[in-house]
GROMACS .gro file of C-alpha atoms in nm:
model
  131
    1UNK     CA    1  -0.047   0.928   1.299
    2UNK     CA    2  -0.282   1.255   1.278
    3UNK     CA    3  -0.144   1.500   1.494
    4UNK     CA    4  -0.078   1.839   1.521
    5UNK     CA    5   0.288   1.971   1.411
    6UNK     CA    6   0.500   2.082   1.607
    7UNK     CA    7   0.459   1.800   1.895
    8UNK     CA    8   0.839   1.746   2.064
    9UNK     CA    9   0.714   1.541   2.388
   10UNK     CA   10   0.465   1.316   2.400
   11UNK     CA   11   0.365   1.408   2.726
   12UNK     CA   12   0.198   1.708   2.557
   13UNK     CA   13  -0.119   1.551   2.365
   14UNK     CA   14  -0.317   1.412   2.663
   15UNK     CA   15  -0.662   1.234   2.683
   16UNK     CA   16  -0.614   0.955   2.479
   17UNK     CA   17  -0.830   0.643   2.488
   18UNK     CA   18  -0.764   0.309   2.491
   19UNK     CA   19  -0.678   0.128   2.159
   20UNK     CA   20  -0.898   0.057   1.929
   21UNK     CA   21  -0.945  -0.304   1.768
   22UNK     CA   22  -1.123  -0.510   1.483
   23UNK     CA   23  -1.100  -0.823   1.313
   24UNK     CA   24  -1.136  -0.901   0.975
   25UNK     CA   25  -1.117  -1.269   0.771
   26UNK     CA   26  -1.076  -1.346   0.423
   27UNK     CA   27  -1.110  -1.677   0.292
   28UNK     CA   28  -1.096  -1.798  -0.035
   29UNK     CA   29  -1.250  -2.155  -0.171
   30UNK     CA   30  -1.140  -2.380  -0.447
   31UNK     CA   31  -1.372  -2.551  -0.698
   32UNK     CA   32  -1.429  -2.814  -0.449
   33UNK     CA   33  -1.515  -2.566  -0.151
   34UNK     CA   34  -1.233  -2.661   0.016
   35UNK     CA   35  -1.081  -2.363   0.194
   36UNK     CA   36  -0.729  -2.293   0.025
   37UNK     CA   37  -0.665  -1.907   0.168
   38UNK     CA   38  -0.749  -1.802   0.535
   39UNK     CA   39  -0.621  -1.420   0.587
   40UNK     CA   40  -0.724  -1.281   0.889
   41UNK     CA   41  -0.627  -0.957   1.049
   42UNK     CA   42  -0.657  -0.615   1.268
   43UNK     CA   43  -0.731  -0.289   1.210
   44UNK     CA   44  -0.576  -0.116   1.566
   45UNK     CA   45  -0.544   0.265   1.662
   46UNK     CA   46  -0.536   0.490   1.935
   47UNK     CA   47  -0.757   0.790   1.925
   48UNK     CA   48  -0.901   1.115   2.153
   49UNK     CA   49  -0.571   1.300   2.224
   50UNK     CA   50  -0.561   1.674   2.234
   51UNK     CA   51  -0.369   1.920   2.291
   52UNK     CA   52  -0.436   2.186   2.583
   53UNK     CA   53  -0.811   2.071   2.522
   54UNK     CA   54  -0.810   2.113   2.147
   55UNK     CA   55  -0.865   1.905   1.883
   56UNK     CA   56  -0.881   1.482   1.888
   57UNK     CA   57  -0.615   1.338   1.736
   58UNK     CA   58  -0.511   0.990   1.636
   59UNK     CA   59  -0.166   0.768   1.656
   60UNK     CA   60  -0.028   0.454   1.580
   61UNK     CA   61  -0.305   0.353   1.329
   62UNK     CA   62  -0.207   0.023   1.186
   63UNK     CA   63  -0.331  -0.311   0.974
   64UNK     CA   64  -0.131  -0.641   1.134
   65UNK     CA   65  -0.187  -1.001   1.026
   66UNK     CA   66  -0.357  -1.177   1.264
   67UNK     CA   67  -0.316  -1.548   1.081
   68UNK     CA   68  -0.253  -1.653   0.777
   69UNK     CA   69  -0.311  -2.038   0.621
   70UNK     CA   70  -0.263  -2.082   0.237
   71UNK     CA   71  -0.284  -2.442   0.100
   72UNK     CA   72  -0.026  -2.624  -0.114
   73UNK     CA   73  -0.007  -2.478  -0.488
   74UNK     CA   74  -0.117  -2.106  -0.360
   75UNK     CA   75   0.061  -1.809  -0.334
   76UNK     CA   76  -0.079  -1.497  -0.062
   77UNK     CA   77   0.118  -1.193  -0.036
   78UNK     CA   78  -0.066  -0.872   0.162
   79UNK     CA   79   0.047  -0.516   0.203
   80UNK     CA   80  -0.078  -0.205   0.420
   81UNK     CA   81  -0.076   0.187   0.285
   82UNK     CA   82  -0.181   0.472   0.416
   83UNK     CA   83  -0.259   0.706   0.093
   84UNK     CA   84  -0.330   1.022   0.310
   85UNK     CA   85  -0.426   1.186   0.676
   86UNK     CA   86  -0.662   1.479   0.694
   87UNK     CA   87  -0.853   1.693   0.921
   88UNK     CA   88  -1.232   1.627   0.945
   89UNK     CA   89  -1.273   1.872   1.200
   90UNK     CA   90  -1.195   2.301   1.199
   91UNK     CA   91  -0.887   2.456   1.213
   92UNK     CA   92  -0.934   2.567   1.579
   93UNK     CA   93  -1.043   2.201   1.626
   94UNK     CA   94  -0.903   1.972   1.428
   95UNK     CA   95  -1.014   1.611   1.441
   96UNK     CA   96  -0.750   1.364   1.232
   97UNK     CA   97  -0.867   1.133   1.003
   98UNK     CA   98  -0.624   0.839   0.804
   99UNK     CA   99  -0.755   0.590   0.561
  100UNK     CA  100  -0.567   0.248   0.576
  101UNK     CA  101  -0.559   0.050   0.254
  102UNK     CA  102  -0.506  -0.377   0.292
  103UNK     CA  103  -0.381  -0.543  -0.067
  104UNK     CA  104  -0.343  -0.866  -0.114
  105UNK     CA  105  -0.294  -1.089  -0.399
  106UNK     CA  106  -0.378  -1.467  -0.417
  107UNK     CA  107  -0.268  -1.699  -0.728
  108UNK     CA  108  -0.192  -2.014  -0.855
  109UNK     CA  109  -0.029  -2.172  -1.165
  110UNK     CA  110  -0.303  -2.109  -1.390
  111UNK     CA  111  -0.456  -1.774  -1.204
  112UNK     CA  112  -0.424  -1.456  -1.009
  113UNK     CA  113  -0.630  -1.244  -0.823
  114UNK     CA  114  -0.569  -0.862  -0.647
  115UNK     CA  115  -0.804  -0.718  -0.365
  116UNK     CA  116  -0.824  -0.426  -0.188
  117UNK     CA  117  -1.016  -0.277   0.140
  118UNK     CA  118  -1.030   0.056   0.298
  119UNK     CA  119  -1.078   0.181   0.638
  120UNK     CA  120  -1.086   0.519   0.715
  121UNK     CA  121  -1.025   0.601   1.151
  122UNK     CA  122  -1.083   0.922   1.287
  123UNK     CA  123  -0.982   1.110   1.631
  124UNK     CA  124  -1.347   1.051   1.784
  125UNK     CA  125  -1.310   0.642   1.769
  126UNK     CA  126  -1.485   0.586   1.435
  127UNK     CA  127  -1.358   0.326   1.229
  128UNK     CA  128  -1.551   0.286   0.910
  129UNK     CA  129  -1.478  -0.005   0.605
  130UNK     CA  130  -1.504   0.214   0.265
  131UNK     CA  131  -1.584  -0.111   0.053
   0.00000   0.00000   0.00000
């Protein structure tokens, strides 16, 4: 979450808009185009808040799996991070920003591969891919 410090009920940040929701696939191929790795999954927050008409703030940004299929002989594993939450906006009125970070890694017996994409959601609704 991006919001201001401080906050002891959450009945105080008002204004909020509904959540926020895409969908994303990866799919990986073998040597015979057969599909052997289908990750997809959502990037979801909640954004607008303020606080006594200041600032737009955002909570409960989050990366979940959507579905996963990995063929026989492959190996998936996928994790979320959130390296850091800032304010785009002024001091007097702040706007939160928080990139999200999904890694995964796919391999087999003979190779292995590590990918990453970045999102970066703000307190206005924008949700931009960094890639």
């Amino acid at each position: 979450s991006a919001m201001p410090e401080g906050i002891t009920k959450w009945t105080q940040l008002e204004g909020w808009k509904p959540t926020r929701s895409a969908s994303f696939e990866v799919t990986y191929k073998n040597v015979y185009g057969m599909k052997v790795v289908s990750f997809a999954y959502r990037v979801m927050f909640t954004y607008g808040g303020s606080l006594k008409e200041h600032g737009r703030y955002v909570t409960n940004a989050t990366i979940v799996p959507a579905s996963l299929d990995v063929a026989w002989g492959y190996s998936f594993k996928s994790t979320v991070e959130i390296p850091t939450v800032v304010n785009t906006g002024t001091e007097s009125q702040p706007i939160g920003g928080i990139q999200m970070n999904v890694n995964w890694t796919v391999g087999t017996v003979l190779k292995h591969s590590e990918m990453r994409t970045s999102f970066f959601v703000d307190g206005l609704g924008n949700l931009n891919q960094l890639d």
